[in-house]
Amino acid sequence: MKIADYKATLSFSNGQPGIEMPVYKGSIGPDVIDIRKLYGQTGMFTYDPGFLSTASCQSAITYIDGDKGELLYRGHPIEQLATQCDFLETCHLLLYGELPNAQKKTEFTSLVTNHTMVHEQMQFFLRGFRRDAHPMAVLTGLIGGLSAFYHDSTDINNAAHREIAAIRLIAKLPTLVAMAFKYSIGQPFMYPKNDLNYAGNFLRMMFGNPCEEYKVNPVLERALDRIFILHADHEQNASTSTVRLCGSSGTNPFAAIAAGVACLWGPAHGGANEACLNMLEDIQKMGGVAKVGEFMSQVKDKNSNVKLMGFGHRVYKNYDPRAKLMQETCNEVLLELGLENDPLFKLAKALEKIALEDDYFVSRKLYPNVDFYSGIVQRAIGIPVNLFTGIFALARTVGWIAQLNEMIGDPEYKIGRPRQLFTGAERREVLALNKR
Ligand code: CMC
């Protein structure tokens, strides 16, 4: 963080003396005003619900240029990572700052692969859930529960604990997500098979069964690996900020990641891929492409509360670069599975075309985000709609853990404690029950 060669001055119209505040420069992106001394010097807080203008931390992991539609992990463009690297190389990059060379890649892959199994007792914990439980409820519980199984990696202030917890989380998430799925359909759990790669192993744990050999389809394996890369990190979004805030109390990494999973579940965040597919299915039931115009009128009606799910983003005011890559993957998967005429894909394309030309969306800079096509890909692979957000959680775990570890290593790190503008009752006395 560099100090800029200018300062910000805050002045007041009520005669109170103004103050000067330092300005910092990042390597790219907007400068920030350091307001840490504001309260001490003026007795005032800043007010920024939704963090529209607040940088909550300094970070060197992920950079988004929302106007350009650019996403960089540790400086590398997402387009290059998605086409030239695999997910575990991306994990290495996010965790340690650099893409691995061939030797480091082999070592890291073997490290992760050797932690894919979960404690045998985890399945009995899982069996306590109803079979029709939402997978995100199950995953929030299971991931939080990891801290009860791996006592030797729960000290967030111990670098060795943080390292092993990171590897365990990355390695075990596919096993847990697949177990949650198998449990919901009443099939036996599949143990991980360590001669398969990360995505291939996940496909087998999801769709294989102990009675026959499972042959991994390389197109689907690559598609899933790409979904994982595209969702691996996205700087200080709601779930990542949740993980940081939760972890800032010194809680263990498994508990902090479980908090991130709970946050991700919401439809404005990770739950959007599920909501988007449900939306497409609803329009399809209403009459499909012929009903797009009617649906769009509802979206544009302020009183309807209907949103075009998979469109719009707090940061991207241009095409989400992940959406372009996801659309490509969508084409490949549908072609491989002979589903080129998939009605939901056609419907999604029709909605996208209309929205990109419609003044409502153009004037608000609303473009497709990553979730617009990811649901179609996942559905084609055979992943049930209610597990989509679980797949997102699996992929985002590396980003959460990289961000958490970065925060703990930051000498300026403090417990997160926002302040408030209080608008409730002033002090008043409690009346006796018969006088209220
Ligand atoms: N459909 C219709 N109108 C929309 C949409 C949409 N999807 N998104 C934003 N708008 C309108 C909104 O009504 C507002 O209009 P007006 O200025 O007339 O009041 C304007 O666009 C600005 O929207 P906002 O809600 O102030 O923007 P935000 O930055 O607070 O919200 C968002 C961002 C992602 C929550 C929102 O765009 C949204 O709800 N999109 C649909 C859900 C979705 O796809 N979420 C996935 C995000 S990408 C995955 C991830 O990174 O988690």
CSV table of C-alpha atoms and ligand atoms in Angstrom, one decimal:
chain,number,residue,atom,x,y,z
A,1,MET,CA,0.0,0.0,0.0
A,2,LYS,CA,1.6,3.3,-1.1
A,3,ILE,CA,0.8,6.7,0.3
A,4,ALA,CA,-0.5,9.0,-2.4
A,5,ASP,CA,1.1,12.4,-3.0
A,6,TYR,CA,-2.2,14.1,-2.1
A,7,LYS,CA,-4.6,14.1,0.9
A,8,ALA,CA,-8.3,14.2,1.3
A,9,THR,CA,-9.8,17.1,3.3
A,10,LEU,CA,-13.1,16.8,5.0
A,11,SER,CA,-14.8,20.1,5.9
A,12,PHE,CA,-18.0,20.8,7.8
A,13,SER,CA,-20.6,23.5,7.2
A,14,ASN,CA,-21.3,24.0,10.9
A,15,GLY,CA,-18.0,25.6,11.8
A,16,GLN,CA,-16.4,22.5,13.2
A,17,PRO,CA,-12.7,22.3,12.1
A,18,GLY,CA,-12.1,20.1,9.0
A,19,ILE,CA,-9.6,17.3,9.0
A,20,GLU,CA,-7.1,15.9,6.5
A,21,MET,CA,-6.9,12.2,5.8
A,22,PRO,CA,-4.2,10.2,4.0
A,23,VAL,CA,-4.9,8.6,0.6
A,24,TYR,CA,-3.4,5.3,-0.4
A,25,LYS,CA,-2.8,3.9,-3.8
A,26,GLY,CA,-3.2,0.2,-4.7
A,27,SER,CA,-1.3,-1.4,-7.6
A,28,ILE,CA,-4.4,-0.9,-9.8
A,29,GLY,CA,-7.9,0.3,-9.1
A,30,PRO,CA,-9.3,3.3,-7.2
A,31,ASP,CA,-7.3,5.1,-4.4
A,32,VAL,CA,-8.7,4.8,-0.9
A,33,ILE,CA,-9.1,7.4,1.8
A,34,ASP,CA,-7.9,6.3,5.2
A,35,ILE,CA,-10.7,7.2,7.7
A,36,ARG,CA,-9.4,5.3,10.6
A,37,LYS,CA,-8.8,8.4,12.7
A,38,LEU,CA,-12.1,10.0,11.7
A,39,TYR,CA,-14.0,9.0,14.9
A,40,GLY,CA,-11.0,9.9,17.2
A,41,GLN,CA,-10.7,13.4,15.6
A,42,THR,CA,-14.4,14.3,14.9
A,43,GLY,CA,-16.5,12.0,17.0
A,44,MET,CA,-18.3,10.9,13.8
A,45,PHE,CA,-18.7,7.6,11.9
A,46,THR,CA,-19.1,7.2,8.2
A,47,TYR,CA,-22.3,5.7,6.9
A,48,ASP,CA,-22.2,3.2,4.1
A,49,PRO,CA,-24.8,0.4,4.2
A,50,GLY,CA,-24.0,-2.3,1.7
A,51,PHE,CA,-20.4,-1.1,1.6
A,52,LEU,CA,-20.9,0.8,-1.7
A,53,SER,CA,-17.8,3.0,-1.1
A,54,THR,CA,-15.9,1.1,1.6
A,55,ALA,CA,-12.7,-1.0,1.1
A,56,SER,CA,-12.8,-3.3,4.2
A,57,CYS,CA,-9.3,-4.5,3.8
A,58,GLN,CA,-6.2,-4.5,1.6
A,59,SER,CA,-5.8,-7.6,-0.5
A,60,ALA,CA,-3.4,-8.9,-3.1
A,61,ILE,CA,-5.4,-11.9,-4.3
A,62,THR,CA,-8.2,-10.9,-6.8
A,63,TYR,CA,-8.8,-7.8,-8.8
A,64,ILE,CA,-12.0,-7.0,-10.7
A,65,ASP,CA,-12.4,-4.1,-13.1
A,66,GLY,CA,-16.1,-3.9,-13.3
A,67,ASP,CA,-16.3,-1.4,-16.1
A,68,LYS,CA,-13.9,-3.3,-18.3
A,69,GLY,CA,-15.3,-6.7,-17.3
A,70,GLU,CA,-11.9,-7.9,-16.2
A,71,LEU,CA,-11.1,-10.5,-13.5
A,72,LEU,CA,-7.5,-11.3,-12.4
A,73,TYR,CA,-6.4,-13.9,-9.9
A,74,ARG,CA,-3.0,-12.8,-8.6
A,75,GLY,CA,-2.7,-10.7,-11.8
A,76,HIS,CA,-3.5,-13.6,-14.2
A,77,PRO,CA,-6.6,-13.0,-16.4
A,78,ILE,CA,-9.4,-15.5,-15.8
A,79,GLU,CA,-9.6,-16.2,-19.6
A,80,GLN,CA,-6.0,-17.5,-19.5
A,81,LEU,CA,-6.5,-19.5,-16.3
A,82,ALA,CA,-9.7,-21.1,-17.5
A,83,THR,CA,-8.1,-22.2,-20.8
A,84,GLN,CA,-4.5,-23.0,-19.8
A,85,CYS,CA,-4.6,-24.2,-16.2
A,86,ASP,CA,-6.6,-26.6,-14.1
A,87,PHE,CA,-8.4,-26.0,-10.8
A,88,LEU,CA,-5.6,-27.3,-8.5
A,89,GLU,CA,-3.0,-25.0,-10.3
A,90,THR,CA,-5.5,-22.2,-9.7
A,91,CYS,CA,-5.8,-23.2,-6.0
A,92,HIS,CA,-2.0,-23.1,-5.7
A,93,LEU,CA,-2.0,-19.6,-7.3
A,94,LEU,CA,-4.7,-18.2,-4.9
A,95,LEU,CA,-3.2,-19.8,-1.8
A,96,TYR,CA,0.5,-19.1,-2.4
A,97,GLY,CA,0.6,-16.3,-4.9
A,98,GLU,CA,2.1,-18.1,-7.9
A,99,LEU,CA,1.2,-20.8,-10.4
A,100,PRO,CA,3.1,-23.9,-9.6
A,101,ASN,CA,5.9,-25.2,-11.8
A,102,ALA,CA,5.7,-28.9,-12.9
A,103,GLN,CA,7.3,-30.2,-9.7
A,104,LYS,CA,5.3,-28.0,-7.3
A,105,LYS,CA,2.1,-29.0,-9.2
A,106,THR,CA,2.8,-32.7,-8.7
A,107,GLU,CA,3.6,-32.1,-5.0
A,108,PHE,CA,0.5,-29.9,-4.4
A,109,THR,CA,-1.8,-32.3,-6.3
A,110,SER,CA,-0.6,-35.2,-4.3
A,111,LEU,CA,-1.0,-33.3,-1.0
A,112,VAL,CA,-4.6,-32.4,-1.8
A,113,THR,CA,-5.3,-35.9,-3.2
A,114,ASN,CA,-4.1,-37.5,0.0
A,115,HIS,CA,-6.6,-35.6,2.1
A,116,THR,CA,-9.8,-36.4,0.1
A,117,MET,CA,-11.2,-39.0,2.5
A,118,VAL,CA,-13.3,-37.7,5.4
A,119,HIS,CA,-13.4,-39.1,8.9
A,120,GLU,CA,-15.5,-42.2,8.8
A,121,GLN,CA,-17.7,-40.8,11.6
A,122,MET,CA,-18.7,-37.9,9.4
A,123,GLN,CA,-21.3,-40.1,7.7
A,124,PHE,CA,-23.1,-40.7,10.9
A,125,PHE,CA,-23.3,-37.0,11.5
A,126,LEU,CA,-24.7,-36.6,7.9
A,127,ARG,CA,-27.2,-39.4,8.5
A,128,GLY,CA,-28.8,-37.3,11.2
A,129,PHE,CA,-30.3,-35.0,8.5
A,130,ARG,CA,-33.6,-35.6,6.8
A,131,ARG,CA,-33.0,-37.0,3.3
A,132,ASP,CA,-34.9,-34.1,1.8
A,133,ALA,CA,-32.8,-31.4,3.6
A,134,HIS,CA,-31.5,-28.6,1.4
A,135,PRO,CA,-27.8,-29.5,0.5
A,136,MET,CA,-26.7,-26.0,1.6
A,137,ALA,CA,-28.2,-26.7,5.1
A,138,VAL,CA,-26.4,-30.0,5.2
A,139,LEU,CA,-23.1,-28.5,3.9
A,140,THR,CA,-23.2,-25.6,6.4
A,141,GLY,CA,-23.5,-28.2,9.2
A,142,LEU,CA,-20.9,-30.6,7.8
A,143,ILE,CA,-18.3,-28.0,7.2
A,144,GLY,CA,-18.8,-26.4,10.6
A,145,GLY,CA,-18.7,-30.0,11.9
A,146,LEU,CA,-15.2,-30.6,10.5
A,147,SER,CA,-13.8,-28.6,13.4
A,148,ALA,CA,-15.1,-31.3,15.7
A,149,PHE,CA,-13.3,-34.0,13.7
A,150,TYR,CA,-9.9,-32.3,13.0
A,151,HIS,CA,-8.8,-30.8,16.3
A,152,ASP,CA,-5.2,-30.6,15.2
A,153,SER,CA,-5.9,-27.8,12.7
A,154,THR,CA,-8.2,-25.4,14.5
A,155,ASP,CA,-5.8,-22.8,15.8
A,156,ILE,CA,-6.1,-19.9,13.3
A,157,ASN,CA,-3.0,-18.2,14.8
A,158,ASN,CA,-0.8,-21.2,14.0
A,159,ALA,CA,0.5,-21.1,10.4
A,160,ALA,CA,0.9,-24.9,10.3
A,161,HIS,CA,-2.7,-25.4,11.4
A,162,ARG,CA,-3.9,-22.8,8.8
A,163,GLU,CA,-2.0,-24.6,6.1
A,164,ILE,CA,-3.3,-28.1,6.9
A,165,ALA,CA,-6.9,-26.8,7.4
A,166,ALA,CA,-6.7,-25.1,3.9
A,167,ILE,CA,-5.6,-28.4,2.3
A,168,ARG,CA,-8.2,-30.4,4.2
A,169,LEU,CA,-11.0,-28.0,3.1
A,170,ILE,CA,-10.0,-28.0,-0.5
A,171,ALA,CA,-9.6,-31.8,-0.6
A,172,LYS,CA,-12.7,-32.7,1.4
A,173,LEU,CA,-15.3,-30.4,0.0
A,174,PRO,CA,-16.0,-32.6,-3.1
A,175,THR,CA,-16.3,-35.6,-0.9
A,176,LEU,CA,-18.8,-33.9,1.4
A,177,VAL,CA,-20.8,-32.4,-1.5
A,178,ALA,CA,-21.0,-35.8,-3.2
A,179,MET,CA,-22.0,-37.5,0.2
A,180,ALA,CA,-24.8,-34.9,0.7
A,181,PHE,CA,-26.1,-35.8,-2.8
A,182,LYS,CA,-25.8,-39.6,-2.4
A,183,TYR,CA,-27.6,-39.3,0.9
A,184,SER,CA,-30.5,-37.4,-0.6
A,185,ILE,CA,-31.1,-40.1,-3.3
A,186,GLY,CA,-30.5,-43.0,-1.0
A,187,GLN,CA,-27.4,-44.4,-2.7
A,188,PRO,CA,-24.2,-45.6,-1.0
A,189,PHE,CA,-21.4,-43.1,-0.5
A,190,MET,CA,-18.5,-43.4,-2.9
A,191,TYR,CA,-15.1,-43.2,-1.4
A,192,PRO,CA,-12.7,-40.9,-3.3
A,193,LYS,CA,-10.4,-42.6,-5.9
A,194,ASN,CA,-7.1,-40.9,-5.9
A,195,ASP,CA,-5.9,-41.8,-9.3
A,196,LEU,CA,-8.5,-39.5,-10.8
A,197,ASN,CA,-8.1,-35.8,-11.0
A,198,TYR,CA,-10.0,-33.3,-8.8
A,199,ALA,CA,-13.0,-32.9,-11.1
A,200,GLY,CA,-13.0,-36.5,-12.3
A,201,ASN,CA,-13.0,-37.8,-8.8
A,202,PHE,CA,-15.9,-35.6,-7.9
A,203,LEU,CA,-17.9,-36.8,-11.0
A,204,ARG,CA,-17.3,-40.4,-9.9
A,205,MET,CA,-18.3,-39.8,-6.3
A,206,MET,CA,-21.5,-38.1,-7.5
A,207,PHE,CA,-22.5,-40.4,-10.3
A,208,GLY,CA,-20.7,-43.7,-9.8
A,209,ASN,CA,-21.9,-46.6,-7.7
A,210,PRO,CA,-20.1,-49.5,-6.1
A,211,CYS,CA,-21.6,-52.0,-8.5
A,212,GLU,CA,-19.9,-50.9,-11.7
A,213,GLU,CA,-16.9,-49.1,-13.1
A,214,TYR,CA,-17.4,-45.4,-13.6
A,215,LYS,CA,-15.9,-43.9,-16.8
A,216,VAL,CA,-15.2,-40.2,-16.5
A,217,ASN,CA,-16.3,-38.2,-19.6
A,218,PRO,CA,-13.3,-35.9,-20.3
A,219,VAL,CA,-15.6,-33.1,-21.7
A,220,LEU,CA,-17.7,-33.1,-18.5
A,221,GLU,CA,-14.6,-33.3,-16.4
A,222,ARG,CA,-13.1,-30.3,-18.1
A,223,ALA,CA,-16.4,-28.4,-17.9
A,224,LEU,CA,-16.6,-29.0,-14.2
A,225,ASP,CA,-13.0,-28.0,-13.7
A,226,ARG,CA,-13.7,-24.8,-15.5
A,227,ILE,CA,-16.8,-24.1,-13.3
A,228,PHE,CA,-14.5,-24.6,-10.3
A,229,ILE,CA,-11.9,-22.1,-11.7
A,230,LEU,CA,-14.5,-19.5,-12.6
A,231,HIS,CA,-15.9,-19.6,-9.1
A,232,ALA,CA,-12.7,-19.9,-7.1
A,233,ASP,CA,-12.5,-16.3,-5.9
A,234,HIS,CA,-14.2,-12.9,-6.4
A,235,GLU,CA,-12.5,-10.5,-4.0
A,236,GLN,CA,-14.6,-9.0,-1.1
A,237,ASN,CA,-18.1,-10.2,-2.0
A,238,ALA,CA,-20.7,-11.0,0.7
A,239,SER,CA,-19.6,-14.5,1.6
A,240,THR,CA,-15.8,-13.7,1.5
A,241,SER,CA,-16.5,-10.7,3.8
A,242,THR,CA,-18.5,-13.0,6.0
A,243,VAL,CA,-15.5,-15.4,6.2
A,244,ARG,CA,-13.2,-12.6,7.0
A,245,LEU,CA,-15.5,-11.1,9.7
A,246,CYS,CA,-16.2,-14.4,11.2
A,247,GLY,CA,-12.5,-15.4,11.2
A,248,SER,CA,-11.5,-12.0,12.6
A,249,SER,CA,-12.8,-13.1,16.0
A,250,GLY,CA,-10.0,-15.8,16.0
A,251,THR,CA,-12.5,-18.7,15.4
A,252,ASN,CA,-11.3,-21.8,13.7
A,253,PRO,CA,-11.0,-22.0,9.8
A,254,PHE,CA,-13.8,-24.6,9.5
A,255,ALA,CA,-16.2,-22.4,11.4
A,256,ALA,CA,-15.3,-19.4,9.3
A,257,ILE,CA,-15.8,-21.3,6.0
A,258,ALA,CA,-19.2,-22.6,7.3
A,259,ALA,CA,-20.2,-19.0,7.8
A,260,GLY,CA,-19.2,-18.3,4.2
A,261,VAL,CA,-21.3,-21.2,3.0
A,262,ALA,CA,-24.3,-19.9,4.9
A,263,CYS,CA,-24.0,-16.5,3.3
A,264,LEU,CA,-23.4,-17.9,-0.2
A,265,TRP,CA,-26.8,-19.7,0.0
A,266,GLY,CA,-28.8,-16.5,-0.5
A,267,PRO,CA,-30.4,-15.9,-3.9
A,268,ALA,CA,-28.7,-12.5,-4.4
A,269,HIS,CA,-25.3,-14.3,-4.2
A,270,GLY,CA,-24.5,-18.0,-4.8
A,271,GLY,CA,-28.1,-19.0,-4.7
A,272,ALA,CA,-28.6,-17.1,-8.0
A,273,ASN,CA,-27.7,-20.1,-10.2
A,274,GLU,CA,-30.4,-22.2,-8.6
A,275,ALA,CA,-32.8,-19.2,-8.8
A,276,CYS,CA,-31.9,-18.6,-12.4
A,277,LEU,CA,-32.6,-22.2,-13.5
A,278,ASN,CA,-35.9,-22.2,-11.6
A,279,MET,CA,-36.8,-18.9,-13.4
A,280,LEU,CA,-36.0,-20.5,-16.8
A,281,GLU,CA,-38.1,-23.6,-15.9
A,282,ASP,CA,-41.0,-21.3,-14.8
A,283,ILE,CA,-40.9,-19.4,-18.1
A,284,GLN,CA,-40.7,-22.7,-20.0
A,285,LYS,CA,-43.8,-23.9,-18.2
A,286,MET,CA,-45.6,-20.6,-19.1
A,287,GLY,CA,-44.9,-21.2,-22.8
A,288,GLY,CA,-41.2,-20.7,-23.3
A,289,VAL,CA,-39.6,-18.3,-25.8
A,290,ALA,CA,-43.1,-17.0,-26.8
A,291,LYS,CA,-43.5,-15.7,-23.2
A,292,VAL,CA,-40.2,-13.9,-23.0
A,293,GLY,CA,-41.8,-10.5,-23.8
A,294,GLU,CA,-44.4,-11.0,-21.0
A,295,PHE,CA,-41.8,-12.0,-18.5
A,296,MET,CA,-39.6,-9.1,-19.4
A,297,SER,CA,-42.5,-6.7,-18.7
A,298,GLN,CA,-42.8,-8.1,-15.2
A,299,VAL,CA,-39.0,-7.7,-14.7
A,300,LYS,CA,-39.2,-4.1,-15.7
A,301,ASP,CA,-42.3,-3.4,-13.5
A,302,LYS,CA,-41.0,-1.9,-10.3
A,303,ASN,CA,-44.0,-3.3,-8.3
A,304,SER,CA,-43.5,-6.9,-9.4
A,305,ASN,CA,-40.4,-7.8,-7.4
A,306,VAL,CA,-39.4,-10.0,-10.3
A,307,LYS,CA,-35.8,-9.9,-11.3
A,308,LEU,CA,-34.0,-11.4,-14.3
A,309,MET,CA,-31.9,-13.8,-12.3
A,310,GLY,CA,-28.3,-14.3,-13.6
A,311,PHE,CA,-28.3,-10.6,-14.7
A,312,GLY,CA,-26.7,-7.7,-13.0
A,313,HIS,CA,-23.8,-7.4,-10.6
A,314,ARG,CA,-22.6,-5.0,-7.9
A,315,VAL,CA,-19.2,-4.7,-9.5
A,316,TYR,CA,-19.5,-5.7,-13.1
A,317,LYS,CA,-21.0,-2.9,-15.2
A,318,ASN,CA,-20.0,-4.8,-18.3
A,319,TYR,CA,-20.2,-8.4,-19.4
A,320,ASP,CA,-19.0,-10.7,-16.6
A,321,PRO,CA,-16.0,-12.3,-18.2
A,322,ARG,CA,-16.9,-15.6,-16.4
A,323,ALA,CA,-20.3,-15.5,-18.2
A,324,LYS,CA,-18.6,-15.6,-21.6
A,325,LEU,CA,-16.4,-18.6,-20.6
A,326,MET,CA,-19.4,-20.3,-19.1
A,327,GLN,CA,-21.4,-19.8,-22.3
A,328,GLU,CA,-18.6,-21.5,-24.2
A,329,THR,CA,-18.6,-24.4,-21.8
A,330,CYS,CA,-22.4,-24.6,-22.0
A,331,ASN,CA,-22.1,-25.1,-25.8
A,332,GLU,CA,-19.4,-27.8,-25.5
A,333,VAL,CA,-21.3,-29.8,-22.8
A,334,LEU,CA,-24.7,-29.6,-24.6
A,335,LEU,CA,-23.0,-30.7,-27.9
A,336,GLU,CA,-21.2,-33.6,-26.1
A,337,LEU,CA,-24.4,-34.8,-24.6
A,338,GLY,CA,-26.5,-34.3,-27.8
A,339,LEU,CA,-28.6,-31.6,-26.1
A,340,GLU,CA,-27.8,-28.8,-28.6
A,341,ASN,CA,-31.6,-28.2,-28.8
A,342,ASP,CA,-32.1,-27.9,-25.1
A,343,PRO,CA,-35.1,-25.7,-24.7
A,344,LEU,CA,-33.8,-24.0,-21.6
A,345,PHE,CA,-30.5,-23.0,-23.4
A,346,LYS,CA,-32.5,-21.6,-26.3
A,347,LEU,CA,-34.7,-19.7,-23.8
A,348,ALA,CA,-31.6,-18.3,-22.0
A,349,LYS,CA,-30.2,-17.1,-25.3
A,350,ALA,CA,-33.5,-15.4,-26.2
A,351,LEU,CA,-33.6,-13.7,-22.8
A,352,GLU,CA,-30.0,-12.6,-23.1
A,353,LYS,CA,-30.5,-11.2,-26.6
A,354,ILE,CA,-33.6,-9.2,-25.6
A,355,ALA,CA,-32.1,-7.9,-22.4
A,356,LEU,CA,-28.8,-6.8,-24.1
A,357,GLU,CA,-30.9,-4.7,-26.5
A,358,ASP,CA,-33.5,-3.4,-24.0
A,359,ASP,CA,-33.0,0.1,-22.6
A,360,TYR,CA,-34.0,-0.9,-19.1
A,361,PHE,CA,-31.0,-3.2,-18.9
A,362,VAL,CA,-28.6,-1.1,-21.1
A,363,SER,CA,-29.2,2.1,-19.1
A,364,ARG,CA,-28.6,0.2,-15.8
A,365,LYS,CA,-25.6,-1.6,-17.2
A,366,LEU,CA,-27.1,-5.0,-16.4
A,367,TYR,CA,-25.3,-7.8,-18.2
A,368,PRO,CA,-25.3,-11.6,-17.7
A,369,ASN,CA,-23.3,-12.8,-14.8
A,370,VAL,CA,-21.6,-16.2,-14.2
A,371,ASP,CA,-24.8,-17.7,-13.0
A,372,PHE,CA,-26.8,-17.2,-16.2
A,373,TYR,CA,-25.3,-20.2,-17.9
A,374,SER,CA,-23.7,-22.2,-15.1
A,375,GLY,CA,-27.1,-23.8,-14.1
A,376,ILE,CA,-27.7,-25.1,-17.6
A,377,VAL,CA,-24.3,-26.7,-17.7
A,378,GLN,CA,-24.7,-28.2,-14.3
A,379,ARG,CA,-28.2,-29.5,-15.1
A,380,ALA,CA,-26.9,-31.1,-18.3
A,381,ILE,CA,-24.1,-32.8,-16.3
A,382,GLY,CA,-26.8,-34.3,-14.0
A,383,ILE,CA,-26.3,-32.1,-11.0
A,384,PRO,CA,-29.7,-31.4,-9.3
A,385,VAL,CA,-30.7,-27.8,-9.1
A,386,ASN,CA,-30.7,-27.6,-5.3
A,387,LEU,CA,-27.0,-28.7,-5.4
A,388,PHE,CA,-25.8,-25.8,-7.7
A,389,THR,CA,-24.9,-23.5,-4.8
A,390,GLY,CA,-23.1,-26.4,-3.1
A,391,ILE,CA,-20.9,-26.7,-6.2
A,392,PHE,CA,-20.2,-23.0,-6.0
A,393,ALA,CA,-19.3,-23.4,-2.3
A,394,LEU,CA,-16.9,-26.2,-3.2
A,395,ALA,CA,-15.1,-24.0,-5.7
A,396,ARG,CA,-15.2,-20.9,-3.6
A,397,THR,CA,-13.6,-22.6,-0.6
A,398,VAL,CA,-10.1,-22.0,-1.9
A,399,GLY,CA,-10.8,-18.3,-2.3
A,400,TRP,CA,-12.3,-18.0,1.2
A,401,ILE,CA,-9.4,-19.8,2.8
A,402,ALA,CA,-6.8,-17.7,0.8
A,403,GLN,CA,-8.6,-14.5,1.9
A,404,LEU,CA,-8.8,-15.7,5.5
A,405,ASN,CA,-5.2,-16.6,5.7
A,406,GLU,CA,-4.2,-13.3,4.1
A,407,MET,CA,-6.2,-11.4,6.8
A,408,ILE,CA,-4.6,-13.3,9.6
A,409,GLY,CA,-1.2,-12.6,8.1
A,410,ASP,CA,-1.9,-8.8,7.8
A,411,PRO,CA,-0.2,-6.9,10.6
A,412,GLU,CA,-3.1,-4.4,10.5
A,413,TYR,CA,-5.7,-7.1,11.2
A,414,LYS,CA,-8.2,-6.4,14.0
A,415,ILE,CA,-11.5,-8.0,14.9
A,416,GLY,CA,-14.2,-6.6,12.5
A,417,ARG,CA,-16.6,-4.3,14.4
A,418,PRO,CA,-18.7,-2.0,12.3
A,419,ARG,CA,-20.5,0.9,14.0
A,420,GLN,CA,-24.0,2.2,13.5
A,421,LEU,CA,-26.3,5.2,13.1
A,422,PHE,CA,-28.7,4.6,16.0
A,423,THR,CA,-32.3,5.6,15.2
A,424,GLY,CA,-34.2,3.9,18.0
A,425,ALA,CA,-35.6,5.1,21.3
A,426,GLU,CA,-33.6,7.3,23.6
A,427,ARG,CA,-33.2,6.2,27.2
A,428,ARG,CA,-36.6,5.6,28.8
A,429,GLU,CA,-37.8,3.9,32.1
A,430,VAL,CA,-39.3,0.5,32.3
A,431,LEU,CA,-42.9,0.8,33.6
A,432,ALA,CA,-44.4,-1.8,36.0
A,433,LEU,CA,-46.5,-4.4,34.1
A,434,ASN,CA,-49.8,-2.9,35.2
A,435,LYS,CA,-48.8,0.5,33.9
A,436,ARG,CA,-47.7,-0.4,30.3
B,1,CMC,N1,-33.3,-7.8,-13.0
B,1,CMC,C1,-33.9,-6.6,-13.1
B,1,CMC,N2,-33.5,-5.4,-12.6
B,1,CMC,C2,-32.3,-5.5,-12.0
B,1,CMC,C3,-31.5,-6.6,-11.8
B,1,CMC,C4,-32.1,-7.8,-12.4
B,1,CMC,N3,-31.4,-9.0,-12.3
B,1,CMC,N4,-30.4,-6.3,-11.2
B,1,CMC,C5,-30.5,-5.0,-10.9
B,1,CMC,N5,-31.6,-4.5,-11.4
B,1,CMC,C6,-32.0,-3.1,-11.3
B,1,CMC,C7,-32.5,-2.7,-9.9
B,1,CMC,O1,-33.9,-2.9,-9.7
B,1,CMC,C8,-32.1,-1.2,-9.9
B,1,CMC,O2,-33.0,-0.5,-10.6
B,1,CMC,P1,-33.4,1.0,-10.2
B,1,CMC,O3,-32.1,1.8,-10.3
B,1,CMC,O4,-34.5,1.4,-11.2
B,1,CMC,O5,-34.0,0.9,-8.8
B,1,CMC,C9,-30.8,-1.2,-10.6
B,1,CMC,O6,-30.9,-2.3,-11.6
B,1,CMC,C10,-29.5,-1.3,-9.8
B,1,CMC,O7,-29.6,-2.5,-9.1
B,1,CMC,P2,-29.2,-2.7,-7.5
B,1,CMC,O8,-30.1,-3.7,-6.9
B,1,CMC,O9,-29.1,-1.4,-6.9
B,1,CMC,O10,-27.7,-3.3,-7.7
B,1,CMC,P3,-26.9,-4.0,-6.6
B,1,CMC,O11,-25.5,-3.8,-7.0
B,1,CMC,O12,-27.4,-3.7,-5.3
B,1,CMC,O13,-27.3,-5.6,-6.9
B,1,CMC,C11,-27.3,-7.8,-7.6
B,1,CMC,C12,-26.6,-6.5,-7.6
B,1,CMC,C13,-26.4,-8.9,-8.2
B,1,CMC,C14,-27.8,-8.2,-6.2
B,1,CMC,C15,-28.6,-7.6,-8.5
B,1,CMC,O14,-28.2,-7.2,-9.8
B,1,CMC,C16,-29.4,-8.9,-8.6
B,1,CMC,O15,-30.3,-9.1,-7.7
B,1,CMC,N6,-29.3,-9.7,-9.7
B,1,CMC,C17,-30.0,-10.9,-9.8
B,1,CMC,C18,-29.4,-12.0,-8.9
B,1,CMC,C19,-28.1,-12.5,-9.4
B,1,CMC,O16,-28.0,-12.9,-10.6
B,1,CMC,N7,-27.1,-12.6,-8.5
B,1,CMC,C20,-25.8,-13.2,-8.9
B,1,CMC,C21,-24.7,-12.3,-8.8
B,1,CMC,S1,-23.2,-13.0,-9.6
B,1,CMC,C22,-22.7,-14.2,-8.5
B,1,CMC,C23,-22.0,-13.8,-7.4
B,1,CMC,O17,-20.9,-13.2,-7.6
B,1,CMC,O18,-22.4,-14.0,-6.3
